[in-house]
């Protein structure tokens, strides 16, 4: 339909559209102005290294404070931003904001930290994504290995040359690559032969109910072994209970992430969390390790 800011026109479409369609329309049409008006912000979820009990990486998760609808989650608006193309400038903002936060942390002495950023396929197709990344890293004076890009399996199943080339170029720069929501893409995992990746993030749906959930336990153990045999690091996502954490540690996952370790945090709370974590992380791990 035709976009118009005329009042009468607005009334007409309002009466003919369902609530869901109206909501989508509002989101579609306010993406651009929201980006200008800084209505987006990032939350950061720590990822803990099981060996050290310390945060190795934190993941950027976008939030939208929509002027009409209030807080909107990425599961609702990322798809829309991909359709409209706004994901390209939005994704660039996420990258640069994430690197800015990482730089602050490095400057405050935490040079071991990395940031992981979710990227959409549309961003990879956009011209010179690899160059955008390299100039941002240069701008912030950060080592490429301190940035991890999270892509989903569905982006890799078709063996698209353009995507493979961009990912290979990024990796040649030293940027890390992870497969997000691993196991949910109902795809062949043969892309693991073609493309070298650094990290597999096992989806939360396989973690739920461990160790009692037998199918999940079998699948998770197999995925962890596969990753390790291929020299790929494993992160288990969505750990919500201490039973799940204990099971995952037994299965030798390298890193863990989830509400049980930490909720996604504001930048201020991330700084507090990191400043207090030595004690906290050790306490968490002490639960699960046999006394020395
Ligand atoms: P994801 O990358 O798989 O991120 C994990 C999601 O699970 C996040 O939801 C996080 O808040 C949530 N989560 C973390 N731990 C737990 C847990 O223990 N239990 C439960 N129930 N949930 C947990 P969120 O922030 O709503 O993001 C949803 C998805 O939106 C992300 O899934 C990612 O695919 C996408 N997304 C988020 N930020 C961005 C972004 O900047 N760019 C792009 N392209 N996608 C993004
Ligand atoms: Mg992710
Ligand atoms: Mg995920
Ligand atoms: Mg997910």
Short mmCIF file of C-alpha atoms and ligand atoms in Angstrom, two decimals:
data_model
loop_
_atom_site.label_atom_id
_atom_site.label_comp_id
_atom_site.label_asym_id
_atom_site.label_seq_id
_atom_site.Cartn_x
_atom_site.Cartn_y
_atom_site.Cartn_z
CA UNK A 1 0.00 0.00 0.00
CA UNK A 2 0.94 3.62 -0.39
CA UNK A 3 2.68 5.30 2.51
CA UNK A 4 1.26 8.65 3.39
CA UNK A 5 1.45 10.89 6.36
CA UNK A 6 -1.96 12.40 5.48
CA UNK A 7 -4.38 11.97 8.35
CA UNK A 8 -7.29 10.65 6.26
CA UNK A 9 -5.18 8.05 4.61
CA UNK A 10 -3.91 6.89 7.98
CA UNK A 11 -7.51 6.39 9.14
CA UNK A 12 -8.38 4.28 6.14
CA UNK A 13 -5.55 1.85 6.59
CA UNK A 14 -6.08 1.77 10.30
CA UNK A 15 -9.58 0.42 9.92
CA UNK A 16 -8.59 -2.23 7.41
CA UNK A 17 -5.55 -3.73 9.07
CA UNK A 18 -5.29 -6.23 11.89
CA UNK A 19 -3.51 -5.25 15.11
CA UNK A 20 -0.51 -7.29 14.07
CA UNK A 21 -0.29 -5.62 10.68
CA UNK A 22 -0.63 -2.16 12.24
CA UNK A 23 2.18 -2.97 14.63
CA UNK A 24 4.37 -4.14 11.78
CA UNK A 25 3.57 -0.99 9.81
CA UNK A 26 4.54 1.21 12.75
CA UNK A 27 7.81 -0.69 13.16
CA UNK A 28 8.62 -0.57 9.44
CA UNK A 29 8.03 3.14 9.18
CA UNK A 30 9.79 4.21 12.38
CA UNK A 31 13.04 2.27 12.00
CA UNK A 32 14.85 5.02 10.16
CA UNK A 33 13.82 7.86 12.45
CA UNK A 34 14.53 5.75 15.54
CA UNK A 35 18.04 5.19 14.32
CA UNK A 36 18.46 8.94 13.92
CA UNK A 37 16.90 9.63 17.31
CA UNK A 38 19.01 7.09 19.17
CA UNK A 39 16.03 5.01 20.28
CA UNK A 40 18.10 1.81 20.11
CA UNK A 41 20.41 0.60 22.81
CA UNK A 42 22.49 -2.48 23.56
CA UNK A 43 22.44 -4.95 26.40
CA UNK A 44 25.46 -7.16 26.99
CA UNK A 45 25.37 -10.78 28.10
CA UNK A 46 28.57 -12.24 29.58
CA UNK A 47 29.90 -15.61 28.48
CA UNK A 48 31.93 -17.48 31.08
CA UNK A 49 35.03 -19.56 30.45
CA UNK A 50 34.54 -22.79 32.38
CA UNK A 51 38.27 -23.21 33.14
CA UNK A 52 38.79 -19.81 34.70
CA UNK A 53 35.31 -18.83 35.86
CA UNK A 54 35.85 -15.48 34.17
CA UNK A 55 34.03 -13.71 31.39
CA UNK A 56 35.85 -14.23 28.11
CA UNK A 57 33.36 -12.53 25.83
CA UNK A 58 30.16 -10.57 26.07
CA UNK A 59 27.40 -10.65 23.45
CA UNK A 60 25.66 -7.50 22.24
CA UNK A 61 21.88 -7.76 22.13
CA UNK A 62 19.90 -4.91 20.63
CA UNK A 63 16.82 -3.31 22.19
CA UNK A 64 14.40 -0.77 20.75
CA UNK A 65 12.64 1.81 22.82
CA UNK A 66 9.94 2.58 20.25
CA UNK A 67 8.23 5.96 20.75
CA UNK A 68 4.78 4.49 20.10
CA UNK A 69 5.06 0.88 21.23
CA UNK A 70 7.57 0.97 24.06
CA UNK A 71 10.21 -1.74 24.39
CA UNK A 72 10.37 -4.02 21.35
CA UNK A 73 12.55 -7.11 21.24
CA UNK A 74 14.84 -8.08 18.37
CA UNK A 75 12.89 -11.27 17.69
CA UNK A 76 10.11 -8.97 16.47
CA UNK A 77 11.99 -6.23 14.60
CA UNK A 78 15.19 -7.74 13.14
CA UNK A 79 13.21 -9.55 10.44
CA UNK A 80 11.43 -6.33 9.57
CA UNK A 81 14.71 -4.41 9.43
CA UNK A 82 16.06 -7.10 7.10
CA UNK A 83 13.06 -6.66 4.80
CA UNK A 84 13.30 -2.87 4.68
CA UNK A 85 17.09 -2.87 4.40
CA UNK A 86 17.44 -0.79 7.57
CA UNK A 87 19.43 -3.70 9.03
CA UNK A 88 22.50 -2.40 7.19
CA UNK A 89 22.82 0.97 8.99
CA UNK A 90 21.35 -0.55 12.15
CA UNK A 91 23.91 -3.36 12.08
CA UNK A 92 26.71 -0.85 11.57
CA UNK A 93 25.52 1.07 14.59
CA UNK A 94 25.49 -2.16 16.65
CA UNK A 95 29.03 -2.97 15.56
CA UNK A 96 30.42 0.43 16.29
CA UNK A 97 28.63 0.77 19.66
CA UNK A 98 29.86 -2.72 20.63
CA UNK A 99 33.44 -1.88 19.76
CA UNK A 100 33.16 1.40 21.66
CA UNK A 101 32.12 -0.48 24.80
CA UNK A 102 34.87 -3.05 24.30
CA UNK A 103 37.42 -0.26 23.91
CA UNK A 104 36.35 1.26 27.24
CA UNK A 105 36.87 -2.11 28.89
CA UNK A 106 40.26 -2.60 27.27
CA UNK A 107 41.30 0.88 28.40
CA UNK A 108 40.25 0.02 31.94
CA UNK A 109 42.67 -2.90 31.87
CA UNK A 110 40.50 -5.81 30.75
CA UNK A 111 42.37 -6.49 27.54
CA UNK A 112 41.46 -10.19 27.49
CA UNK A 113 37.79 -9.41 26.74
CA UNK A 114 36.11 -9.95 23.39
CA UNK A 115 32.76 -8.83 22.09
CA UNK A 116 30.44 -10.96 19.97
CA UNK A 117 27.96 -9.37 17.61
CA UNK A 118 25.03 -11.00 15.80
CA UNK A 119 24.99 -10.28 12.08
CA UNK A 120 22.27 -10.75 9.49
CA UNK A 121 22.78 -12.24 6.08
CA UNK A 122 21.70 -8.97 4.49
CA UNK A 123 24.71 -7.27 6.07
CA UNK A 124 27.06 -9.86 4.58
CA UNK A 125 25.65 -9.23 1.12
CA UNK A 126 26.06 -5.51 1.48
CA UNK A 127 29.10 -4.30 -0.41
CA UNK A 128 32.42 -4.41 1.38
CA UNK A 129 31.20 -5.65 4.75
CA UNK A 130 34.71 -6.97 5.40
CA UNK A 131 36.19 -3.54 4.75
CA UNK A 132 33.64 -1.86 7.00
CA UNK A 133 34.72 -4.17 9.79
CA UNK A 134 38.41 -3.64 9.25
CA UNK A 135 38.10 0.14 9.24
CA UNK A 136 36.00 0.07 12.41
CA UNK A 137 38.61 -2.05 14.16
CA UNK A 138 41.24 0.40 13.01
CA UNK A 139 39.19 3.36 14.19
CA UNK A 140 38.95 1.91 17.70
CA UNK A 141 42.46 0.48 17.63
CA UNK A 142 41.26 -2.98 18.59
CA UNK A 143 42.82 -6.29 17.56
CA UNK A 144 40.62 -8.18 15.03
CA UNK A 145 40.64 -11.23 17.30
CA UNK A 146 38.71 -9.25 19.93
CA UNK A 147 35.65 -9.26 17.65
CA UNK A 148 33.50 -12.34 17.09
CA UNK A 149 30.71 -12.34 14.54
CA UNK A 150 27.74 -14.65 15.13
CA UNK A 151 26.04 -16.04 12.05
CA UNK A 152 23.29 -18.65 11.87
CA UNK A 153 23.40 -21.95 10.04
CA UNK A 154 20.70 -20.97 7.60
CA UNK A 155 23.10 -18.43 6.09
CA UNK A 156 25.60 -21.16 5.24
CA UNK A 157 23.56 -24.05 3.90
CA UNK A 158 23.33 -22.90 0.32
CA UNK A 159 27.08 -22.61 -0.13
CA UNK A 160 26.69 -19.08 -1.44
CA UNK A 161 30.04 -17.97 -2.91
CA UNK A 162 29.55 -14.32 -2.03
CA UNK A 163 28.91 -15.11 1.62
CA UNK A 164 31.74 -17.62 1.84
CA UNK A 165 34.14 -15.09 0.38
CA UNK A 166 33.17 -12.36 2.83
CA UNK A 167 33.45 -14.74 5.77
CA UNK A 168 36.82 -16.02 4.57
CA UNK A 169 38.11 -12.50 4.15
CA UNK A 170 36.97 -11.60 7.67
CA UNK A 171 38.64 -14.63 9.08
CA UNK A 172 41.83 -13.88 7.17
CA UNK A 173 41.84 -10.50 8.95
CA UNK A 174 41.76 -12.37 12.26
CA UNK A 175 38.11 -11.76 13.14
CA UNK A 176 36.46 -14.73 14.92
CA UNK A 177 33.42 -16.45 13.54
CA UNK A 178 30.77 -18.37 15.42
CA UNK A 179 27.72 -20.37 14.43
CA UNK A 180 24.76 -19.25 16.52
CA UNK A 181 21.78 -21.45 17.49
CA UNK A 182 23.77 -24.49 16.35
CA UNK A 183 21.60 -27.54 15.75
CA UNK A 184 18.40 -25.68 14.92
CA UNK A 185 19.07 -24.93 11.26
CA UNK A 186 17.84 -28.34 10.09
CA UNK A 187 20.64 -28.17 7.60
CA UNK A 188 23.47 -30.37 6.59
CA UNK A 189 26.50 -29.58 8.70
CA UNK A 190 28.83 -30.10 5.75
CA UNK A 191 29.55 -26.36 5.71
CA UNK A 192 31.90 -27.09 8.59
CA UNK A 193 34.20 -28.69 6.01
CA UNK A 194 34.16 -25.71 3.69
CA UNK A 195 34.31 -22.93 6.16
CA UNK A 196 36.52 -22.76 9.17
CA UNK A 197 34.76 -21.38 12.20
CA UNK A 198 36.05 -20.69 15.69
CA UNK A 199 33.01 -21.32 17.85
CA UNK A 200 29.79 -23.33 17.86
CA UNK A 201 27.04 -21.98 20.08
CA UNK A 202 24.74 -24.85 20.96
CA UNK A 203 21.15 -23.64 21.00
CA UNK A 204 19.24 -23.30 24.27
CA UNK A 205 16.63 -25.83 23.13
CA UNK A 206 19.24 -28.61 23.57
CA UNK A 207 20.30 -27.44 27.01
CA UNK A 208 16.86 -27.30 28.57
CA UNK A 209 16.24 -30.00 31.14
CA UNK A 210 19.79 -31.38 31.33
CA UNK A 211 20.85 -33.79 32.69
CA UNK A 212 17.40 -35.41 33.01
CA UNK A 213 16.32 -34.83 29.42
CA UNK A 214 17.95 -37.88 27.81
CA UNK A 215 17.59 -36.91 24.13
CA UNK A 216 18.99 -33.46 24.82
CA UNK A 217 21.87 -34.95 26.77
CA UNK A 218 22.75 -37.31 23.92
CA UNK A 219 22.53 -34.63 21.25
CA UNK A 220 24.49 -32.05 23.24
CA UNK A 221 27.26 -34.51 24.09
CA UNK A 222 27.53 -35.49 20.42
CA UNK A 223 27.66 -31.88 19.25
CA UNK A 224 30.37 -31.04 21.77
CA UNK A 225 32.47 -34.02 20.67
CA UNK A 226 32.01 -33.14 17.01
CA UNK A 227 33.13 -29.56 17.63
CA UNK A 228 36.17 -30.63 19.64
CA UNK A 229 37.20 -33.20 17.03
CA UNK A 230 37.12 -30.37 14.49
CA UNK A 231 39.10 -28.10 16.82
CA UNK A 232 36.16 -25.76 17.35
CA UNK A 233 35.33 -24.17 20.69
CA UNK A 234 31.91 -24.84 22.22
CA UNK A 235 29.59 -22.41 23.96
CA UNK A 236 26.34 -23.66 25.48
CA UNK A 237 23.58 -21.05 25.38
CA UNK A 238 20.61 -20.49 27.62
CA UNK A 239 21.75 -22.14 30.85
CA UNK A 240 19.04 -21.37 33.42
CA UNK A 241 19.68 -23.80 36.28
CA UNK A 242 22.60 -25.11 38.27
CA UNK A 243 21.72 -28.65 37.17
CA UNK A 244 22.08 -27.62 33.53
CA UNK A 245 25.39 -25.90 34.28
CA UNK A 246 26.74 -28.95 36.12
CA UNK A 247 25.75 -31.25 33.24
CA UNK A 248 27.32 -28.98 30.67
CA UNK A 249 30.56 -28.71 32.61
CA UNK A 250 30.72 -32.51 32.81
CA UNK A 251 30.34 -32.66 29.03
CA UNK A 252 33.37 -30.37 28.63
CA UNK A 253 31.75 -27.33 27.10
CA UNK A 254 34.41 -24.63 26.91
CA UNK A 255 32.16 -21.71 27.73
CA UNK A 256 28.68 -21.11 29.11
CA UNK A 257 26.07 -18.39 28.74
CA UNK A 258 22.59 -17.99 30.14
CA UNK A 259 20.43 -16.41 32.81
CA UNK A 260 22.03 -18.61 35.48
CA UNK A 261 25.42 -17.00 34.79
CA UNK A 262 24.08 -13.54 33.99
CA UNK A 263 21.13 -11.82 32.36
CA UNK A 264 21.92 -9.39 29.57
CA UNK A 265 23.22 -6.25 31.34
CA UNK A 266 23.33 -2.53 30.68
CA UNK A 267 26.79 -1.14 30.04
CA UNK A 268 27.01 0.16 33.62
CA UNK A 269 25.97 -3.19 35.08
CA UNK A 270 28.40 -5.02 32.80
CA UNK A 271 31.25 -2.96 34.24
CA UNK A 272 30.08 -3.77 37.79
CA UNK A 273 29.69 -7.45 36.96
CA UNK A 274 33.19 -7.63 35.49
CA UNK A 275 34.72 -5.83 38.44
CA UNK A 276 33.19 -8.33 40.88
CA UNK A 277 33.38 -11.48 38.88
CA UNK A 278 36.58 -13.10 40.09
CA UNK A 279 34.90 -14.08 43.31
CA UNK A 280 31.52 -14.81 41.75
CA UNK A 281 32.86 -17.00 38.95
CA UNK A 282 34.99 -19.02 41.31
CA UNK A 283 32.02 -19.58 43.59
CA UNK A 284 29.94 -20.83 40.68
CA UNK A 285 32.61 -23.27 39.63
CA UNK A 286 33.43 -24.46 43.14
CA UNK A 287 29.98 -25.98 43.18
CA UNK A 288 30.84 -28.38 40.43
CA UNK A 289 34.46 -29.27 40.83
CA UNK A 290 35.51 -32.06 43.15
CA UNK A 291 37.52 -30.63 46.08
CA UNK A 292 41.25 -30.69 45.34
P1 LIG B 1 20.67 -15.06 20.07
O1 LIG B 1 21.81 -14.39 19.40
O2 LIG B 1 20.64 -16.54 20.02
O3 LIG B 1 20.69 -14.51 21.56
C1 LIG B 1 20.22 -15.25 22.66
C2 LIG B 1 18.85 -14.79 23.09
O4 LIG B 1 18.42 -15.58 24.20
C3 LIG B 1 18.76 -13.34 23.59
O5 LIG B 1 17.44 -12.88 23.33
C4 LIG B 1 19.00 -13.50 25.08
O6 LIG B 1 18.49 -12.42 25.84
C5 LIG B 1 18.24 -14.78 25.35
N1 LIG B 1 18.79 -15.53 26.48
C6 LIG B 1 20.05 -15.54 26.98
N2 LIG B 1 20.17 -16.40 28.01
C7 LIG B 1 18.97 -16.97 28.17
C8 LIG B 1 18.45 -17.95 29.09
O7 LIG B 1 19.12 -18.47 29.96
N3 LIG B 1 17.13 -18.29 28.95
C9 LIG B 1 16.33 -17.72 27.99
N4 LIG B 1 15.05 -18.08 27.94
N5 LIG B 1 16.79 -16.80 27.10
C10 LIG B 1 18.09 -16.43 27.19
P2 LIG B 1 17.17 -11.47 22.66
O8 LIG B 1 18.11 -10.45 23.24
O9 LIG B 1 15.71 -11.20 22.70
O10 LIG B 1 17.62 -11.70 21.16
C11 LIG B 1 16.95 -12.60 20.32
C12 LIG B 1 17.67 -12.80 19.02
O11 LIG B 1 17.67 -11.59 18.26
C13 LIG B 1 19.15 -13.15 19.18
O12 LIG B 1 19.28 -14.54 19.47
C14 LIG B 1 19.69 -12.74 17.82
O13 LIG B 1 19.45 -13.76 16.87
C15 LIG B 1 18.83 -11.56 17.47
N6 LIG B 1 19.59 -10.31 17.74
C16 LIG B 1 19.80 -9.66 18.91
N7 LIG B 1 20.56 -8.56 18.74
C17 LIG B 1 20.85 -8.51 17.42
C18 LIG B 1 21.62 -7.59 16.59
O14 LIG B 1 22.22 -6.62 17.05
N8 LIG B 1 21.67 -7.90 15.26
C19 LIG B 1 21.05 -8.98 14.71
N9 LIG B 1 21.15 -9.20 13.38
N10 LIG B 1 20.34 -9.84 15.45
C20 LIG B 1 20.24 -9.61 16.78
MG1 LIG B 2 23.75 -14.68 19.28
MG1 LIG B 3 21.70 -18.14 19.94
MG1 LIG B 4 18.58 -17.70 19.52
#
